[in-house]
Short mmCIF file of C-alpha atoms in Angstrom, two decimals:
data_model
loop_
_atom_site.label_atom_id
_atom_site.label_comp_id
_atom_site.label_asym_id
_atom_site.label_seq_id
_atom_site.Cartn_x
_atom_site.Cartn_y
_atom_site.Cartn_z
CA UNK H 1 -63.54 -63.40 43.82
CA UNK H 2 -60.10 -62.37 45.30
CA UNK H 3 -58.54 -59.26 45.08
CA UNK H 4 -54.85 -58.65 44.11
CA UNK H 5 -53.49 -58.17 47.45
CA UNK H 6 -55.84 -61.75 48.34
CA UNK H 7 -53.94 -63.38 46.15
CA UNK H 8 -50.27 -62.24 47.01
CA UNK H 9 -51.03 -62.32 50.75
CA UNK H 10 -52.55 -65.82 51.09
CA UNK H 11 -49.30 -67.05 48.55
CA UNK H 12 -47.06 -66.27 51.73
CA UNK H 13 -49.17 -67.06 54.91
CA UNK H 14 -47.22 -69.23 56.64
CA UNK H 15 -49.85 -69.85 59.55
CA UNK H 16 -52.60 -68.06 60.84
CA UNK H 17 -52.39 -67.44 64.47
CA UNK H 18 -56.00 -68.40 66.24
CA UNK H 19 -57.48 -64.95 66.99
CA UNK H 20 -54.53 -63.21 66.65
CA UNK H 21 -52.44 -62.01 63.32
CA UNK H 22 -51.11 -63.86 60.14
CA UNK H 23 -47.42 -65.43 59.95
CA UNK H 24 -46.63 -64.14 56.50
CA UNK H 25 -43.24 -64.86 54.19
CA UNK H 26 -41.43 -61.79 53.81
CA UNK H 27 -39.82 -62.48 50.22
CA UNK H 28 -37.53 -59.42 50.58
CA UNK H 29 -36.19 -57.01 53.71
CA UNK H 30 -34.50 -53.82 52.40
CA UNK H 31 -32.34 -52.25 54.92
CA UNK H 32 -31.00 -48.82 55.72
CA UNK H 33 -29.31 -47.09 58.56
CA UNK H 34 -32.20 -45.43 60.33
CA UNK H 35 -34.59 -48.12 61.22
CA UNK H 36 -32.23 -51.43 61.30
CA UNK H 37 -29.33 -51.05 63.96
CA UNK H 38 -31.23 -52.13 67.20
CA UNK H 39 -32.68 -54.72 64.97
CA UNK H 40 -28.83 -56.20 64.40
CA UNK H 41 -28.43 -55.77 67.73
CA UNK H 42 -31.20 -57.70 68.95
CA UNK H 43 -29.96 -60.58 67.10
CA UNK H 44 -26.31 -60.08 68.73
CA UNK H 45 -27.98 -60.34 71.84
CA UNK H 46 -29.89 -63.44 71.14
CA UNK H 47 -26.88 -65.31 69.37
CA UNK H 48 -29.02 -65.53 66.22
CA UNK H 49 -27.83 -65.07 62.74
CA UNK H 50 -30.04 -63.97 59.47
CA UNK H 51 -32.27 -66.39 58.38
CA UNK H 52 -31.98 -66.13 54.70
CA UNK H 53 -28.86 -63.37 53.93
CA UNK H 54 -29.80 -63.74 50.37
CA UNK H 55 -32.84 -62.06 50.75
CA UNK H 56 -31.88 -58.97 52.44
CA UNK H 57 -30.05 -55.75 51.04
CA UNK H 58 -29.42 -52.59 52.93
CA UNK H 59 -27.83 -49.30 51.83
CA UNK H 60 -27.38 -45.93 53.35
CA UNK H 61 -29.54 -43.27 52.01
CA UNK H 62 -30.86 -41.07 54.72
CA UNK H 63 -27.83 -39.83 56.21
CA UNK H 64 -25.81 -39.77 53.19
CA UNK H 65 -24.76 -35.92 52.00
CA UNK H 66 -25.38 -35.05 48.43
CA UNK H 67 -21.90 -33.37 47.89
CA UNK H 68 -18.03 -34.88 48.49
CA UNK H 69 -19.32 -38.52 49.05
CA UNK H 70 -15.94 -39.99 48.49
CA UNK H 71 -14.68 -38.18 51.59
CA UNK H 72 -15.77 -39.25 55.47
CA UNK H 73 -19.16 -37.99 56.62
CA UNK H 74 -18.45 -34.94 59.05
CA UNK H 75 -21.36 -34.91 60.64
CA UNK H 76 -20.88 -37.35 63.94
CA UNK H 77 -24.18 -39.23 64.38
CA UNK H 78 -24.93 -39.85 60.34
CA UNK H 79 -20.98 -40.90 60.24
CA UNK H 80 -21.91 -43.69 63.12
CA UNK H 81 -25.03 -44.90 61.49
CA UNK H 82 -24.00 -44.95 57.74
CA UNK H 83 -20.35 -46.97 59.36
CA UNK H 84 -22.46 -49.20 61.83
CA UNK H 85 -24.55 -50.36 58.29
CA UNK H 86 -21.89 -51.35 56.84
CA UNK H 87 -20.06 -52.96 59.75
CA UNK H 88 -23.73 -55.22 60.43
CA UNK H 89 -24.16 -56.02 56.81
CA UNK H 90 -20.29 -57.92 57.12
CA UNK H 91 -20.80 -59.40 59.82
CA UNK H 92 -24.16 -60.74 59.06
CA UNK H 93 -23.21 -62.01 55.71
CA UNK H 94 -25.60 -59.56 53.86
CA UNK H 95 -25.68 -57.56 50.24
CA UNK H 96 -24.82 -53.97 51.34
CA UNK H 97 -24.46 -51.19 48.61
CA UNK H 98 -22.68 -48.66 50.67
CA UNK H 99 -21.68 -45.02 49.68
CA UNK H 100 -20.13 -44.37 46.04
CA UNK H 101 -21.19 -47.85 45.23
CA UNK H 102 -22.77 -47.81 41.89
CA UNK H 103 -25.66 -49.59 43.45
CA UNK H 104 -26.45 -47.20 46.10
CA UNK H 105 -28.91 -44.50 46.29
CA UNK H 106 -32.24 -44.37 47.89
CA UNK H 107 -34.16 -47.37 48.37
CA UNK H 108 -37.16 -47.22 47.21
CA UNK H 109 -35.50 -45.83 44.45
CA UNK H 110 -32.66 -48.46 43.70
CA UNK H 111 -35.30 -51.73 44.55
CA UNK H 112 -37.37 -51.31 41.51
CA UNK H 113 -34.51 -50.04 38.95
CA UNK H 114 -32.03 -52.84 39.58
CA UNK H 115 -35.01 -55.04 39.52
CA UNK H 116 -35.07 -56.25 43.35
CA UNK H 117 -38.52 -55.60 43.08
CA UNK H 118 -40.74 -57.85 40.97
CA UNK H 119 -44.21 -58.65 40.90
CA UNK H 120 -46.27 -61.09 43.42
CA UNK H 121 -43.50 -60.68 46.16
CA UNK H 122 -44.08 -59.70 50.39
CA UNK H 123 -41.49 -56.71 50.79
CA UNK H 124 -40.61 -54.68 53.84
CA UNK H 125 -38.55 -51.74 55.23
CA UNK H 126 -38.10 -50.07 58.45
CA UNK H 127 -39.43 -47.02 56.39
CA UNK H 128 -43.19 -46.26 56.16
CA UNK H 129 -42.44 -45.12 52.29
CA UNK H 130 -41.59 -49.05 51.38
CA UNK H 131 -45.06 -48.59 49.78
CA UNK H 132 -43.83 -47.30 46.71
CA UNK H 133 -42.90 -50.94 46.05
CA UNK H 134 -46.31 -52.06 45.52
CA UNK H 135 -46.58 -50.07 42.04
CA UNK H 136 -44.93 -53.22 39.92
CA UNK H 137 -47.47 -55.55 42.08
CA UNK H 138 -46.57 -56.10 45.00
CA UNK H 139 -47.47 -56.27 48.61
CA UNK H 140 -44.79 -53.90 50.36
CA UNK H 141 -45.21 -52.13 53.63
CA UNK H 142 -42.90 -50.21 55.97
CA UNK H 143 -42.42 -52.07 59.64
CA UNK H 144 -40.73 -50.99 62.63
CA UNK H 145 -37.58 -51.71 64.05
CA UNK H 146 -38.59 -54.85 66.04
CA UNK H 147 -40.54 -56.09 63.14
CA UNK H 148 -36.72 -55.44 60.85
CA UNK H 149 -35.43 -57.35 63.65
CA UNK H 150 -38.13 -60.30 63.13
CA UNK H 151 -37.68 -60.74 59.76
CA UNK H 152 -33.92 -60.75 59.99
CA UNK H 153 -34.41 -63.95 62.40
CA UNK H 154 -36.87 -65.68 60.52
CA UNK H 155 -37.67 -64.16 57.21
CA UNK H 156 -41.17 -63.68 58.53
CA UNK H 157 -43.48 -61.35 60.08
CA UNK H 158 -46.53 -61.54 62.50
CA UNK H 159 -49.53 -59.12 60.86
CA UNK H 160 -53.01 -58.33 61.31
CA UNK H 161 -54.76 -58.64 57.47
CA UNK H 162 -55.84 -55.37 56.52
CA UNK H 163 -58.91 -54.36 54.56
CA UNK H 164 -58.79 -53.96 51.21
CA UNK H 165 -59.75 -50.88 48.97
CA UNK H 166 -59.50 -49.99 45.56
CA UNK H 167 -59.34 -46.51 44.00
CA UNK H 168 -60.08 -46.14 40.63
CA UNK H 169 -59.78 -42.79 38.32
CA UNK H 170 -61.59 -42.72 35.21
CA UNK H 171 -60.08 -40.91 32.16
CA UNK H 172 -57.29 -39.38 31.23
CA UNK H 173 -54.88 -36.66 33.07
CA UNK H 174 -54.42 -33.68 31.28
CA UNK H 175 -51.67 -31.63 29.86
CA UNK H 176 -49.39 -30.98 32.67
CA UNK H 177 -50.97 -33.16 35.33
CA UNK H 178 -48.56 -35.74 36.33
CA UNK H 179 -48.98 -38.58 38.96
CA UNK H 180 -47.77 -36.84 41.82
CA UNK H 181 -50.36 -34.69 41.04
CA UNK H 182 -53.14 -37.07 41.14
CA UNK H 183 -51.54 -37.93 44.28
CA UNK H 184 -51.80 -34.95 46.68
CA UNK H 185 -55.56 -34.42 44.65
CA UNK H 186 -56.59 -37.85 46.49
CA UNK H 187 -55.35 -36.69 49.81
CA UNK H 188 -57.01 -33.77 49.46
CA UNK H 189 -60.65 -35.64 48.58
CA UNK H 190 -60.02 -38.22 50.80
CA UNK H 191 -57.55 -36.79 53.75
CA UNK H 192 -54.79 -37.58 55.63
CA UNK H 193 -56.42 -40.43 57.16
CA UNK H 194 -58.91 -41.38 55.07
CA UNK H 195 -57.01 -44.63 53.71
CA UNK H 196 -56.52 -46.05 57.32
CA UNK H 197 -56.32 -49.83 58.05
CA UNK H 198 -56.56 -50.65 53.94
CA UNK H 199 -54.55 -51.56 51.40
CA UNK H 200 -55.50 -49.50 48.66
CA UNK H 201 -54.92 -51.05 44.42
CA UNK H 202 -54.71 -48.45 41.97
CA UNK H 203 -57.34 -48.27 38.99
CA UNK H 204 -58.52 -47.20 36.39
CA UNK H 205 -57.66 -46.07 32.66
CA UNK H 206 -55.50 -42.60 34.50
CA UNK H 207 -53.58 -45.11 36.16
CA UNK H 208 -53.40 -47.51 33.63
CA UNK H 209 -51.46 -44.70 31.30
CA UNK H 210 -49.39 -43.85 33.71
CA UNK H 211 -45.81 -45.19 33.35
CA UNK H 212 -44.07 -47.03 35.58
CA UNK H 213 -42.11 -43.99 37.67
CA UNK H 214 -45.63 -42.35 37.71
CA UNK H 215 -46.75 -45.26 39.60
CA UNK H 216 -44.31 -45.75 42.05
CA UNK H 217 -44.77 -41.99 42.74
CA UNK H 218 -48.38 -42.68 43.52
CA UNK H 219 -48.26 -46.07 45.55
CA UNK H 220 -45.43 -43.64 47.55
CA UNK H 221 -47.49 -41.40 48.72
CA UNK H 222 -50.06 -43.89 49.76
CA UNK H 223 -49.06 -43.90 53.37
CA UNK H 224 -49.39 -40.51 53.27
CA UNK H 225 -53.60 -40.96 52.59
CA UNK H 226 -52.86 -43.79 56.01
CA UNK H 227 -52.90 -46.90 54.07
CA UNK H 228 -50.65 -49.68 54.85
CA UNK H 229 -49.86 -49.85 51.08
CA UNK H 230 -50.92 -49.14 47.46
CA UNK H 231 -50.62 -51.12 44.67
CA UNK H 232 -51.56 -51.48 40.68
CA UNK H 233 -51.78 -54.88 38.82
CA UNK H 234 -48.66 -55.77 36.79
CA UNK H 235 -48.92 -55.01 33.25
CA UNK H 236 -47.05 -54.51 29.76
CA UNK H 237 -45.86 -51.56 31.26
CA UNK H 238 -44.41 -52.81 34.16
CA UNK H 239 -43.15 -55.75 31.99
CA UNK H 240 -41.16 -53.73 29.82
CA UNK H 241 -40.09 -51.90 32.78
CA UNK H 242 -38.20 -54.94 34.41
CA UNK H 243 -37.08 -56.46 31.54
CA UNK H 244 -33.08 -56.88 31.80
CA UNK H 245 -32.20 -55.40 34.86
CA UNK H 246 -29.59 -56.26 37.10
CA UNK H 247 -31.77 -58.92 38.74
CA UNK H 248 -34.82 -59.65 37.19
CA UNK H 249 -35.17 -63.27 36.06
CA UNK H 250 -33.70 -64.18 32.53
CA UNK H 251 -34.20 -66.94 29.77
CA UNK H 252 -36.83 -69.41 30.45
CA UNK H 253 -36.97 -68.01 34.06
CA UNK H 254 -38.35 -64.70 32.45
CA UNK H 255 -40.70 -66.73 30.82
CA UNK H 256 -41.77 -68.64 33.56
CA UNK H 257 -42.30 -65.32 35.69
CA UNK H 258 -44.30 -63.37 33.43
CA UNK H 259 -46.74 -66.08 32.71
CA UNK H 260 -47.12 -66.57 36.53
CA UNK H 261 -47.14 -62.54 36.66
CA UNK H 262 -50.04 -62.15 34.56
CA UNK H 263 -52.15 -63.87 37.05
CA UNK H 264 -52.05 -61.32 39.42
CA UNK H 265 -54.71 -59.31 39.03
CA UNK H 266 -58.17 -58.62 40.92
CA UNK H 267 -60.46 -61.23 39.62
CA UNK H 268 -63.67 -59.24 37.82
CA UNK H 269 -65.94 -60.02 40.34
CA UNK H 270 -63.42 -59.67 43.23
CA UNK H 271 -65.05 -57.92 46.22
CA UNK H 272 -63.22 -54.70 47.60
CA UNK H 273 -64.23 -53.35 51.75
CA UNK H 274 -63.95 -50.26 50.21
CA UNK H 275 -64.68 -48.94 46.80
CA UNK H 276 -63.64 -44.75 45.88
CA UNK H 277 -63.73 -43.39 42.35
CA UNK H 278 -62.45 -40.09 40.64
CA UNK H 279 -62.67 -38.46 37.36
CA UNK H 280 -59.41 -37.43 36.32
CA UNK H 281 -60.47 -34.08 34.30
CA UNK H 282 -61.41 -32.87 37.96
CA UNK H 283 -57.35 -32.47 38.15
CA UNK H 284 -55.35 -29.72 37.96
CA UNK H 285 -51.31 -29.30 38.74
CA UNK H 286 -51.59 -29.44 43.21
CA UNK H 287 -49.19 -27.64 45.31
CA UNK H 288 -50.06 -27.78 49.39
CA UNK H 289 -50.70 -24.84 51.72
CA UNK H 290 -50.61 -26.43 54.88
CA UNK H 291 -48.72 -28.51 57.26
CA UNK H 292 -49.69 -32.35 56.26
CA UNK H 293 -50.12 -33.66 52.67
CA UNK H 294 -53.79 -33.67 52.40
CA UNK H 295 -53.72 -29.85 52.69
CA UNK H 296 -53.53 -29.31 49.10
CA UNK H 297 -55.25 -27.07 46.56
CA UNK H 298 -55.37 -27.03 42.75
CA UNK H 299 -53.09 -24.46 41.85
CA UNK H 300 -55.06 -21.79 40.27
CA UNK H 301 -57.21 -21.77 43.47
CA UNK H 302 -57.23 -20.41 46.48
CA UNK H 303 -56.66 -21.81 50.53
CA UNK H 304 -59.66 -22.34 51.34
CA UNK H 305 -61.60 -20.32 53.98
CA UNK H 306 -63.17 -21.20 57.74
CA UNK H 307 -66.67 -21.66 56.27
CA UNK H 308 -67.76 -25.08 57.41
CA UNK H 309 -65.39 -25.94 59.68
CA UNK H 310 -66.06 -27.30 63.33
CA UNK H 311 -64.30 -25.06 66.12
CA UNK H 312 -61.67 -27.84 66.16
CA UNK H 313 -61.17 -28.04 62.82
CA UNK H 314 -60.50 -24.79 62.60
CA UNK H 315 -58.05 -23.98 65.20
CA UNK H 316 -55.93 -26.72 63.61
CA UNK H 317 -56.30 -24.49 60.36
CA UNK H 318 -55.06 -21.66 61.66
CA UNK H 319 -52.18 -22.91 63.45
CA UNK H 320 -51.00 -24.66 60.33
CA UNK H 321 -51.88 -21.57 58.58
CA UNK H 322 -49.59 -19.29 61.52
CA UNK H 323 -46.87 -21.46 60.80
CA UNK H 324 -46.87 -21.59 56.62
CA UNK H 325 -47.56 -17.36 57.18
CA UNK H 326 -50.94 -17.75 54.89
CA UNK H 327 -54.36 -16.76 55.25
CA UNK H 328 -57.49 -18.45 54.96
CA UNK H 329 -58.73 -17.59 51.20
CA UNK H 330 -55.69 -16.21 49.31
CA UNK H 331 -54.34 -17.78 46.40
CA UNK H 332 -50.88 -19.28 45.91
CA UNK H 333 -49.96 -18.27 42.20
CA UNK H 334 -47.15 -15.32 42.77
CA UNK H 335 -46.41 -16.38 46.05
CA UNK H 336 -42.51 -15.58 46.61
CA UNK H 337 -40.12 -18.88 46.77
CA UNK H 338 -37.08 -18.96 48.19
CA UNK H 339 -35.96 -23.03 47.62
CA UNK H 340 -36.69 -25.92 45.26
CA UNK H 341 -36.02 -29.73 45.86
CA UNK H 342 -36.02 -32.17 43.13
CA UNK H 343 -36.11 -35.40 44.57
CA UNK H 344 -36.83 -37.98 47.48
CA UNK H 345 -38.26 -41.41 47.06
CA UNK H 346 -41.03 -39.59 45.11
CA UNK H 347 -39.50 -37.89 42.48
CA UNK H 348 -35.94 -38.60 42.08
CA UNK H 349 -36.35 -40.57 39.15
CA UNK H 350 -34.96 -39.94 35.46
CA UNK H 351 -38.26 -38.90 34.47
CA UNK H 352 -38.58 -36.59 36.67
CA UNK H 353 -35.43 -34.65 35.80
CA UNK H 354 -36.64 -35.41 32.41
CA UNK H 355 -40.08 -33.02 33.61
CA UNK H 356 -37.67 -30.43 35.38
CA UNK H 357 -35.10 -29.68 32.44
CA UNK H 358 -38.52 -29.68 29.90
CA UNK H 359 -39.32 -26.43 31.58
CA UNK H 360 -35.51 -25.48 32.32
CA UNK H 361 -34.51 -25.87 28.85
CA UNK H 362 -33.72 -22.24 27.29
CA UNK H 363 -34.16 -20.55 30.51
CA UNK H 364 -32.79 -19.50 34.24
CA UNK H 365 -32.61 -20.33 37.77
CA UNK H 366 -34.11 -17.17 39.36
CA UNK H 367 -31.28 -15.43 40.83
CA UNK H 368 -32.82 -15.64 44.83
CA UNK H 369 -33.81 -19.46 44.33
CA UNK H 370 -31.57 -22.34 45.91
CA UNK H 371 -32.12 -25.30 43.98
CA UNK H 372 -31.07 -29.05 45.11
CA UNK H 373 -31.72 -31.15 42.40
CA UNK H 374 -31.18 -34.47 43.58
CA UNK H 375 -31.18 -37.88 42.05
CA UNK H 376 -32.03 -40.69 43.67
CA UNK H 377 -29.86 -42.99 42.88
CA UNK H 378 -26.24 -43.32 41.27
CA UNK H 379 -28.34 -44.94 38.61
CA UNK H 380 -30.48 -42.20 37.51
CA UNK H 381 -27.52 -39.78 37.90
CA UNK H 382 -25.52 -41.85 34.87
CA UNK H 383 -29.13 -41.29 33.22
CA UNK H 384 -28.71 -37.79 33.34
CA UNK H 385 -25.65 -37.66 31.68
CA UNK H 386 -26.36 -40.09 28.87
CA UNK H 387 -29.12 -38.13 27.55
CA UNK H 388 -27.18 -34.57 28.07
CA UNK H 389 -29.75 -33.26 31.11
CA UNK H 390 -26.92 -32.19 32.86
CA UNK H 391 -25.85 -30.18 30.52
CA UNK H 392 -29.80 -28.41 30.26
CA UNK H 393 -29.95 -28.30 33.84
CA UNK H 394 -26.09 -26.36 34.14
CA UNK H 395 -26.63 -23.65 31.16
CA UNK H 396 -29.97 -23.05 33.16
CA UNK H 397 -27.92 -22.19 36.44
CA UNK H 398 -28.63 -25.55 38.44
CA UNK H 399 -26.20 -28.13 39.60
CA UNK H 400 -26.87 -31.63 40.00
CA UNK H 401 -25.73 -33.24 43.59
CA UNK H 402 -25.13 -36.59 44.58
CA UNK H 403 -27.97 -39.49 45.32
CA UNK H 404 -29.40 -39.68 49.06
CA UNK H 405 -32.88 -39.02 50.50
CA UNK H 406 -31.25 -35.28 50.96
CA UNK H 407 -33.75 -32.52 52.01
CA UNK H 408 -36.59 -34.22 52.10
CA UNK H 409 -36.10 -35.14 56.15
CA UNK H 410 -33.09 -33.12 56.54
CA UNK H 411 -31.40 -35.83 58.69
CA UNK H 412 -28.31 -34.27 56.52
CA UNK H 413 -26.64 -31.02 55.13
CA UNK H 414 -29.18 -30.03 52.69
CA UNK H 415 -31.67 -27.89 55.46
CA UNK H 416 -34.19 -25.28 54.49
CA UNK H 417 -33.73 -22.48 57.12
CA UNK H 418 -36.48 -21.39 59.18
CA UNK H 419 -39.18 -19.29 57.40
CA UNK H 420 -38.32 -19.86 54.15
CA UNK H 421 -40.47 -21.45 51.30
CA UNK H 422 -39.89 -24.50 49.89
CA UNK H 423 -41.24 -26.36 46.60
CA UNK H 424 -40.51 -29.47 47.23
CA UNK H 425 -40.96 -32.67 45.36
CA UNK H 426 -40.80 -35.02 48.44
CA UNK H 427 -43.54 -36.46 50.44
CA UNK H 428 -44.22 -34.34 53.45
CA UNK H 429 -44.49 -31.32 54.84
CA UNK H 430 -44.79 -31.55 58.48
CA UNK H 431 -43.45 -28.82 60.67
CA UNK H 432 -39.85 -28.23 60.29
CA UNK H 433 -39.82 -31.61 58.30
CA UNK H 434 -37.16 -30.01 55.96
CA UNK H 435 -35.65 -27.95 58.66
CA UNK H 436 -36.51 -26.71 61.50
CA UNK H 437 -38.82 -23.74 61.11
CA UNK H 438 -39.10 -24.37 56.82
CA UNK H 439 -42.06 -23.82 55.42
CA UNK H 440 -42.83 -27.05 52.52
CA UNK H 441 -45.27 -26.49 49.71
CA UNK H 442 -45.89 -30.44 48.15
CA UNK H 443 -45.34 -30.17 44.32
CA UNK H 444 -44.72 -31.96 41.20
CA UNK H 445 -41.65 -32.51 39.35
CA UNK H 446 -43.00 -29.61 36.48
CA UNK H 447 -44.66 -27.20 39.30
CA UNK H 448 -40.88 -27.66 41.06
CA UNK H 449 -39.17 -26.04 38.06
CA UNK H 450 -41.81 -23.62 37.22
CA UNK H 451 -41.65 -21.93 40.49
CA UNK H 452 -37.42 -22.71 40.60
CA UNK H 453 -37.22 -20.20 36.84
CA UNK H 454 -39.72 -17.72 38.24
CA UNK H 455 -39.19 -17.49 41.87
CA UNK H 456 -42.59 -17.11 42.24
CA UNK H 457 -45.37 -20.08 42.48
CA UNK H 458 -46.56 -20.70 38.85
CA UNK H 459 -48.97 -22.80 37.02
CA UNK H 460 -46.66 -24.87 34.68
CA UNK H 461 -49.37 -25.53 32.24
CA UNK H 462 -48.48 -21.81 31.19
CA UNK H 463 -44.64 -23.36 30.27
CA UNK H 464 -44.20 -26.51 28.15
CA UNK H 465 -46.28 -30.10 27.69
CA UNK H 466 -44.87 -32.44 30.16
CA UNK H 467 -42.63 -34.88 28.24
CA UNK H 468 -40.86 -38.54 29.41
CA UNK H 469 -38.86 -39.03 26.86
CA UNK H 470 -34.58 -37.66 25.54
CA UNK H 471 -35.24 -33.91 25.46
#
């Protein structure tokens, strides 16, 4: 009767504190130079050194420009924390993939393509989108910066159990609905905070078709719905996904992991806190209007209106609609653009710029558009140029800039300025989350490029069938 989370998390309790929280195994600690330099320092402090180096990589990603990487950082502050990374992963004896290194990109991104990530294994990051992990089965979470600096030490973590739920979607996902769509379409149903305190597994036969970059796109946004992860049962798929990278287990090792692999799976009668199911021909291409993820609309329809709301309710609508410069009840399609970002832990994978140069392909940038089309790792940039998207991408009047986390924070160059629109592929759009003052509009990899050749917002279902594979 266990679920798959059950299964992973009672593999790795170490003790269970009486009335209190669960010592659990951490079986990998990704580091990057946000969360993790008090958490070095801490040790210093202490005279401690990592418990188990081997288990621990870090890389810069949010700081990290997406132009001229080869020369120093000139912004100050990201200069220190990208150098103090590097200078705590030597000393500390630790795996650091720094700038320009093939290995390097964003996290979330590099963790799963170099194979870091495997089924059945505890992983954490000082970053709450370490969720995206969980797609090739696996219990990831992000942690805070005392928490990096626990699992440094000991290569363990104190936490309370959380509940478990599973969401299932039944069906298929139609022509030009992509998982990031049926991502911001469960945030909408379900809210902002409507995943809080559970772990949440992935179901169902939409989920089940998705490939494996269309689930770590989903169990990314996860956090966004408050759950402390997401997660779908290993597979063929993610099998075949795995298989012969950098540092996924070979020979008789392989073997030996996928038959141990295949066990991890909710047992048929396993008993959820929580059980939610959608139909997935209720889904259309989403794009958000508002000013958190779960304000989100399909895209032929319109913001929705005050009727129904509390007083509360709706003076939070209205402020978030003062800010984005909409009104209650208008639609979106034709709705004037002014940037596009393709990338972020959500969507800067090759099949994503597969999705964007689909709809590129044979036509142009609109002339008022700025477009940062960033990959998210060096990786997935070599991708690009094997199967000739760069070239797509450059006779359509786009350039392709370096790996980093880029716009989607804007903790680096690549700002929107205040007041302009954004169609972005990232993961939030908070106030001023992509600039002080920008205005984000949450969208899919297609969606992204539809709006980037028009200028305007546009249903890409009226464009080309979404494709994954060489253009």
């Amino acid at each position: 009767m266990n679920t798959l989370f059950d299964k992973i998390w009672d593999a790795h309790v170490v003790q269970q504190v009486e009335d209190g929280p669960t010592e659990l195994y951490i079986d990998r600690l990704y580091c990057h130079e946000v969360t993790s330099p008090q958490a070095f320092e801490g040790l210093r402090q202490r005279g401690l050194r990592c418990f188990r180096p081997d288990h621990i990589y870090c890389m810069p990603d949010h700081n990290t420009p997406t132009h001229d990487q080869d020369k120093p950082i000139e912004d100050p502050v990201s200069r220190a924390q990208v150098d103090t990374l590097a200078k705590n992963a030597e000393e500390f004896g630790l795996t650091h993939f720094g700038m320009m290194n093939p290995k390097n990109g964003i996290i979330h991104v590099v963790g799963p393509e170099r194979g870091l990530t495997l089924p059945g294994m505890t992983i954490v990051c000082g970053d709450s989108h370490t969720s995206t992990h969980g797609a090739l089965g696996a219990v990831a979470f992000g942690i805070g910066t005392s928490e990096v600096e626990m699992v440094l030490a000991s290569q363990c973590i104190l936490q309370a159990r959380p509940k478990t739920m599973r969401i299932t979607v039944d069906g298929r996902l139609g022509r030009g609905v992509t998982a990031k769509d049926l991502a911001l379409y469960m945030m909408q149903q379900m809210t902002t905070s409507g995943a809080t305190g559970y772990f949440v597994e992935y179901a169902g036969e939409a989920v089940r078709s998705l490939t494996m970059e269309g689930r770590l796109t989903l169990c990314n946004l996860s956090i966004e719905m408050g759950a402390r992860g997401g997660m779908v049962a290993p597979d063929e798929v993610t099998f075949e996904y795995i298989k012969g990278r950098d540092y996924a287990p070979k020979g008789e090792a392989w073997d030996k992991a996928v038959a141990y692999w295949r066990t991890l799976r909710s047992d048929d009668d396993a008993v959820f806190d929580r059980e939610v199911r959608f139909d997935a021909a209720d889904i259309e291409p989403m794009l958000t209007y508002g000013t958190n993820p779960g304000m989100g609309t399909g895209i032929t329809q319109c913001i929705p209106t005050l009727d129904g709301m509390g007083e509360a309710a709706q003076a939070s609508f209205l402020k978030s609609m003062d800010y984005m410069g909409f009104r209650p009840g208008e639609p979106l399609l034709g709705k004037r653009i002014d940037y596009v970002f393709l990338g972020a832990c959500t969507n800067g994978r090759i099949e994503d710029f597969r999705a964007f140069a689909s709809i590129a392909k044979g036509r142009k940038k609109a002339e008022h558009v700025v477009a940062w089309l960033v990959p998210g790792s060096w990786m997935v940039l070599d991708e690009i140029k094997a199967e000739g998207l760069d070239r797509i991408l450059h006779e359509a009047g786009f350039e392709i800039r370096q790996p980093g986390c880029s716009a989607c924070l804007a903790m680096n160059d690549d700002k929107v300025p205040a007041g302009k629109y954004a169609v972005s592929t990232s993961n939030r759009n908070f106030e001023g989350r992509q600039g002080p003052g920008s205005r984000t509009l949450l969208a899919s990899p297609l969606t992204a490029a539809a709006a980037a050749v028009t200028g305007v917002i546009t249903d890409p279902r009226t464009f080309i069938i979404y494709r994954t594979k060489k253009l």
